[in-house]
Tab-separated table of C-alpha atoms in Angstrom:
chain	number	residue	atom	x	y	z
X	1115	MET	CA	-13.444	-9.545	-2.127
X	1116	ALA	CA	-15.102	-6.930	-3.846
X	1117	GLU	CA	-13.422	-7.172	-8.008
X	1118	ASN	CA	-11.682	-4.788	-9.519
X	1119	LYS	CA	-13.316	-2.151	-10.959
X	1120	SER	CA	-11.054	0.147	-13.332
X	1121	GLU	CA	-12.210	3.463	-12.029
X	1122	LEU	CA	-11.834	6.450	-9.197
X	1123	ASN	CA	-13.669	5.479	-6.007
X	1124	PRO	CA	-16.909	7.907	-5.128
X	1125	GLU	CA	-14.693	9.224	-1.976
X	1126	LEU	CA	-12.694	11.242	-4.263
X	1127	PHE	CA	-15.147	12.629	-6.844
X	1128	ASP	CA	-14.906	16.030	-4.143
X	1129	MET	CA	-11.252	16.061	-4.859
X	1130	MET	CA	-11.904	16.383	-8.446
X	1131	ARG	CA	-15.099	18.153	-8.404
X	1132	ARG	CA	-12.636	20.671	-6.495
X	1133	GLY	CA	-9.770	20.050	-9.209
X	1134	GLN	CA	-7.617	18.862	-6.988
X	1135	LEU	CA	-7.026	15.840	-8.796
X	1136	SER	CA	-5.176	15.858	-12.076
X	1137	ALA	CA	-5.764	13.894	-15.170
X	1138	ASN	CA	-2.447	11.932	-14.484
X	1139	LYS	CA	-3.374	12.196	-10.418
X	1140	ILE	CA	-6.480	10.193	-11.721
X	1141	LEU	CA	-5.192	7.576	-13.781
X	1142	ASN	CA	-2.494	6.765	-11.104
X	1143	LEU	CA	-5.039	6.509	-8.738
X	1144	ILE	CA	-7.171	3.920	-11.189
X	1145	SER	CA	-3.712	1.824	-11.398
X	1146	LEU	CA	-2.562	2.087	-7.748
X	1147	ARG	CA	-6.157	0.275	-6.988
X	1148	ASP	CA	-5.734	-1.632	-9.163
X	1149	LEU	CA	-1.756	-3.078	-8.062
X	1150	VAL	CA	-2.863	-2.958	-4.932
X	1151	ASP	CA	-6.534	-5.056	-5.017
X	1152	LYS	CA	-4.007	-7.437	-7.812
X	1153	PHE	CA	-1.369	-8.212	-4.794
X	1154	ALA	CA	-4.373	-8.431	-1.874
X	1155	SER	CA	-5.289	-12.069	-1.113
X	1156	LYS	CA	-7.528	-10.740	1.936
X	1157	PRO	CA	-10.324	-8.719	2.146
X	1158	PHE	CA	-10.267	-5.237	3.358
X	1159	LEU	CA	-13.350	-5.551	5.859
X	1160	GLU	CA	-14.369	-8.949	6.583
X	1161	GLU	CA	-17.986	-9.988	5.902
X	1162	GLU	CA	-19.079	-9.512	9.063
X	1163	LYS	CA	-17.891	-5.688	9.274
X	1164	LEU	CA	-19.317	-5.230	6.173
X	1165	GLN	CA	-21.946	-6.705	7.148
X	1166	GLU	CA	-22.589	-4.245	10.823
X	1167	ILE	CA	-21.639	-1.452	8.658
X	1168	LYS	CA	-24.726	-2.004	6.578
X	1169	GLU	CA	-27.218	-2.985	9.441
X	1170	ARG	CA	-25.608	0.281	11.477
X	1171	THR	CA	-25.867	2.925	8.143
X	1172	GLY	CA	-28.185	1.339	5.421
X	1173	VAL	CA	-25.717	1.410	2.934
X	1174	GLU	CA	-22.082	-0.205	1.840
X	1175	PRO	CA	-19.428	1.713	2.697
X	1176	ASP	CA	-17.141	3.016	-0.612
X	1177	ILE	CA	-14.518	1.588	0.768
X	1178	LEU	CA	-14.043	-2.459	0.473
X	1179	THR	CA	-10.871	-3.433	-0.533
X	1180	TRP	CA	-7.328	-2.700	-0.545
X	1181	GLY	CA	-7.153	-1.119	-3.248
X	1182	ASP	CA	-9.885	1.796	-2.533
X	1183	TYR	CA	-8.002	2.075	0.906
X	1184	PHE	CA	-4.619	3.048	-1.137
X	1185	GLN	CA	-6.376	4.625	-3.599
X	1186	THR	CA	-8.128	6.817	-1.286
X	1187	GLU	CA	-5.569	7.254	1.378
X	1188	ILE	CA	-2.663	8.832	-1.029
X	1189	ALA	CA	-5.135	10.865	-2.464
X	1190	SER	CA	-6.189	12.359	0.538
X	1191	ARG	CA	-2.919	12.703	1.853
X	1192	TYR	CA	-0.902	13.686	-1.860
X	1193	PHE	CA	-3.139	15.608	-3.391
X	1194	ASN	CA	-1.120	18.677	-3.658
X	1195	LYS	CA	2.057	17.100	-4.435
X	1196	THR	CA	3.429	17.960	-8.501
X	1197	ASP	CA	1.907	15.066	-10.869
X	1198	SER	CA	5.288	13.981	-11.090
X	1199	GLU	CA	5.808	13.703	-7.739
X	1200	PHE	CA	2.407	11.774	-7.263
X	1201	SER	CA	3.974	9.221	-9.490
X	1202	LYS	CA	6.747	8.220	-7.480
X	1203	ILE	CA	4.896	7.669	-4.861
X	1204	VAL	CA	2.442	5.228	-6.317
X	1205	ASP	CA	5.918	3.621	-8.158
X	1206	THR	CA	7.225	3.445	-4.204
X	1207	ILE	CA	3.834	1.302	-2.894
X	1208	ARG	CA	4.402	-0.606	-6.040
X	1209	PHE	CA	8.003	-1.296	-5.095
X	1210	ASP	CA	7.502	-1.893	-1.701
X	1211	LEU	CA	4.190	-4.156	-2.078
X	1212	ILE	CA	6.780	-6.509	-4.431
X	1213	SER	CA	9.656	-5.913	-2.147
X	1214	SER	CA	7.264	-7.220	0.840
X	1215	HIS	CA	6.736	-9.819	-1.439
X	1216	LEU	CA	9.861	-10.867	-1.939
X	1217	ILE	CA	11.620	-10.282	1.924
X	1218	PHE	CA	8.403	-12.222	3.591
X	1219	SER	CA	7.657	-14.743	1.278
X	1220	ASP	CA	8.282	-18.505	2.972
X	1221	LYS	CA	10.406	-16.816	5.641
X	1222	PRO	CA	9.876	-18.925	9.345
X	1223	ASP	CA	8.708	-17.315	12.192
X	1224	TYR	CA	11.791	-16.838	14.103
X	1225	PHE	CA	13.016	-14.067	11.018
X	1226	VAL	CA	9.618	-11.991	11.016
X	1227	ASP	CA	9.355	-12.462	15.254
X	1228	SER	CA	13.194	-10.682	14.331
X	1229	VAL	CA	12.097	-8.304	12.191
X	1230	ARG	CA	9.078	-6.922	14.462
X	1231	GLY	CA	11.459	-6.804	17.275
X	1232	GLN	CA	14.314	-4.641	15.551
X	1233	ALA	CA	11.395	-2.051	14.818
X	1234	LEU	CA	10.359	-2.124	18.404
X	1235	VAL	CA	13.317	-1.162	19.766
X	1236	SER	CA	13.942	1.114	16.956
X	1237	LYS	CA	10.452	2.954	17.488
X	1238	SER	CA	11.262	3.578	21.528
X	1239	ILE	CA	13.589	5.809	20.356
X	1240	ASP	CA	12.309	9.256	20.123
X	1241	SER	CA	12.018	9.548	16.216
X	1242	SER	CA	14.735	12.760	15.585
X	1243	PHE	CA	17.618	10.174	17.028
X	1244	TRP	CA	16.687	7.664	14.649
X	1245	THR	CA	19.728	6.316	12.260
X	1246	LEU	CA	19.611	4.474	9.172
X	1247	GLU	CA	19.185	1.405	10.616
X	1248	ASP	CA	16.230	2.526	12.793
X	1249	GLU	CA	14.839	4.115	9.774
X	1250	GLU	CA	15.202	0.394	7.780
X	1251	ASN	CA	14.081	-1.484	10.845
X	1252	VAL	CA	10.846	0.519	10.602
X	1253	HIS	CA	10.156	0.654	7.314
X	1254	LEU	CA	10.841	-3.394	7.121
X	1255	GLU	CA	8.042	-3.515	9.619
X	1256	ILE	CA	5.623	-1.952	7.459
X	1257	LEU	CA	6.524	-4.318	4.552
X	1258	LEU	CA	6.038	-7.023	7.316
X	1259	ASP	CA	2.316	-5.809	8.267
X	1260	TYR	CA	1.252	-5.130	4.381
X	1261	TYR	CA	2.413	-8.180	3.618
X	1262	ASP	CA	-0.044	-10.167	7.164
X	1263	GLN	CA	-2.646	-7.968	6.712
X	1264	MET	CA	-3.203	-7.898	3.091
X	1265	GLY	CA	-2.046	-11.558	2.466
X	1266	ILE	CA	0.588	-10.398	-0.433
X	1267	GLY	CA	2.523	-14.222	-0.387
X	1268	GLU	CA	-0.502	-16.044	-1.413
X	1269	LYS	CA	-0.450	-15.007	-5.177
X	1270	PRO	CA	2.815	-15.347	-7.169
X	1271	LEU	CA	4.878	-12.139	-8.326
X	1272	THR	CA	4.196	-12.087	-12.414
X	1273	VAL	CA	7.023	-11.403	-14.966
X	1274	SER	CA	5.876	-8.071	-15.075
X	1275	ASP	CA	6.457	-7.459	-11.796
X	1276	ARG	CA	9.726	-8.761	-11.841
X	1277	VAL	CA	10.824	-7.058	-14.656
X	1278	TRP	CA	9.187	-3.452	-13.527
X	1279	TYR	CA	11.008	-3.911	-9.627
X	1280	GLU	CA	14.518	-4.438	-11.023
X	1281	SER	CA	13.660	-1.421	-13.657
X	1282	PHE	CA	12.725	0.580	-10.717
X	1283	GLU	CA	15.567	-0.585	-8.496
X	1284	LEU	CA	18.328	0.356	-11.368
X	1285	LYS	CA	16.879	3.945	-12.319
X	1286	GLN	CA	17.298	4.176	-7.762
X	1287	GLU	CA	20.444	3.190	-8.004
X	1288	ALA	CA	21.298	5.415	-10.755
X	1289	VAL	CA	19.741	8.278	-9.245
């Protein structure tokens, strides 16, 4: 896996030049990249796939890590949000990554199968008819996908992440 580089991915330089990313958004994106790469223990691109891309195009892609992926995806989707809204999106991703770790670490297969099954049932319903439970089932499967695809449970949670998580929960309850 590529080393953590506290920087903006080159894929976002044009957006920065066009003024679509404020200084606050750029700082949030750099923080997001580092955060996601801290949680991920599995590569975004397998070595074989990376070599295949290099052979086909002659260059290494700019999106090499999960942090690169999240950084470019969030910037591309939400650049038009206010700085405050953008910060909340980044905080929500951090909350979701920590939640994924807490929910799925050391859980038996039947629990994982149950989450996937409930999400499958909910996704079979037109989303305009979803209940809160359906929304939660689908969201839980997204957290499970993060856990599986990124290898989130392989690294222990830091004390600072736990403290941040608990303070985030308290802020949400107060709202």
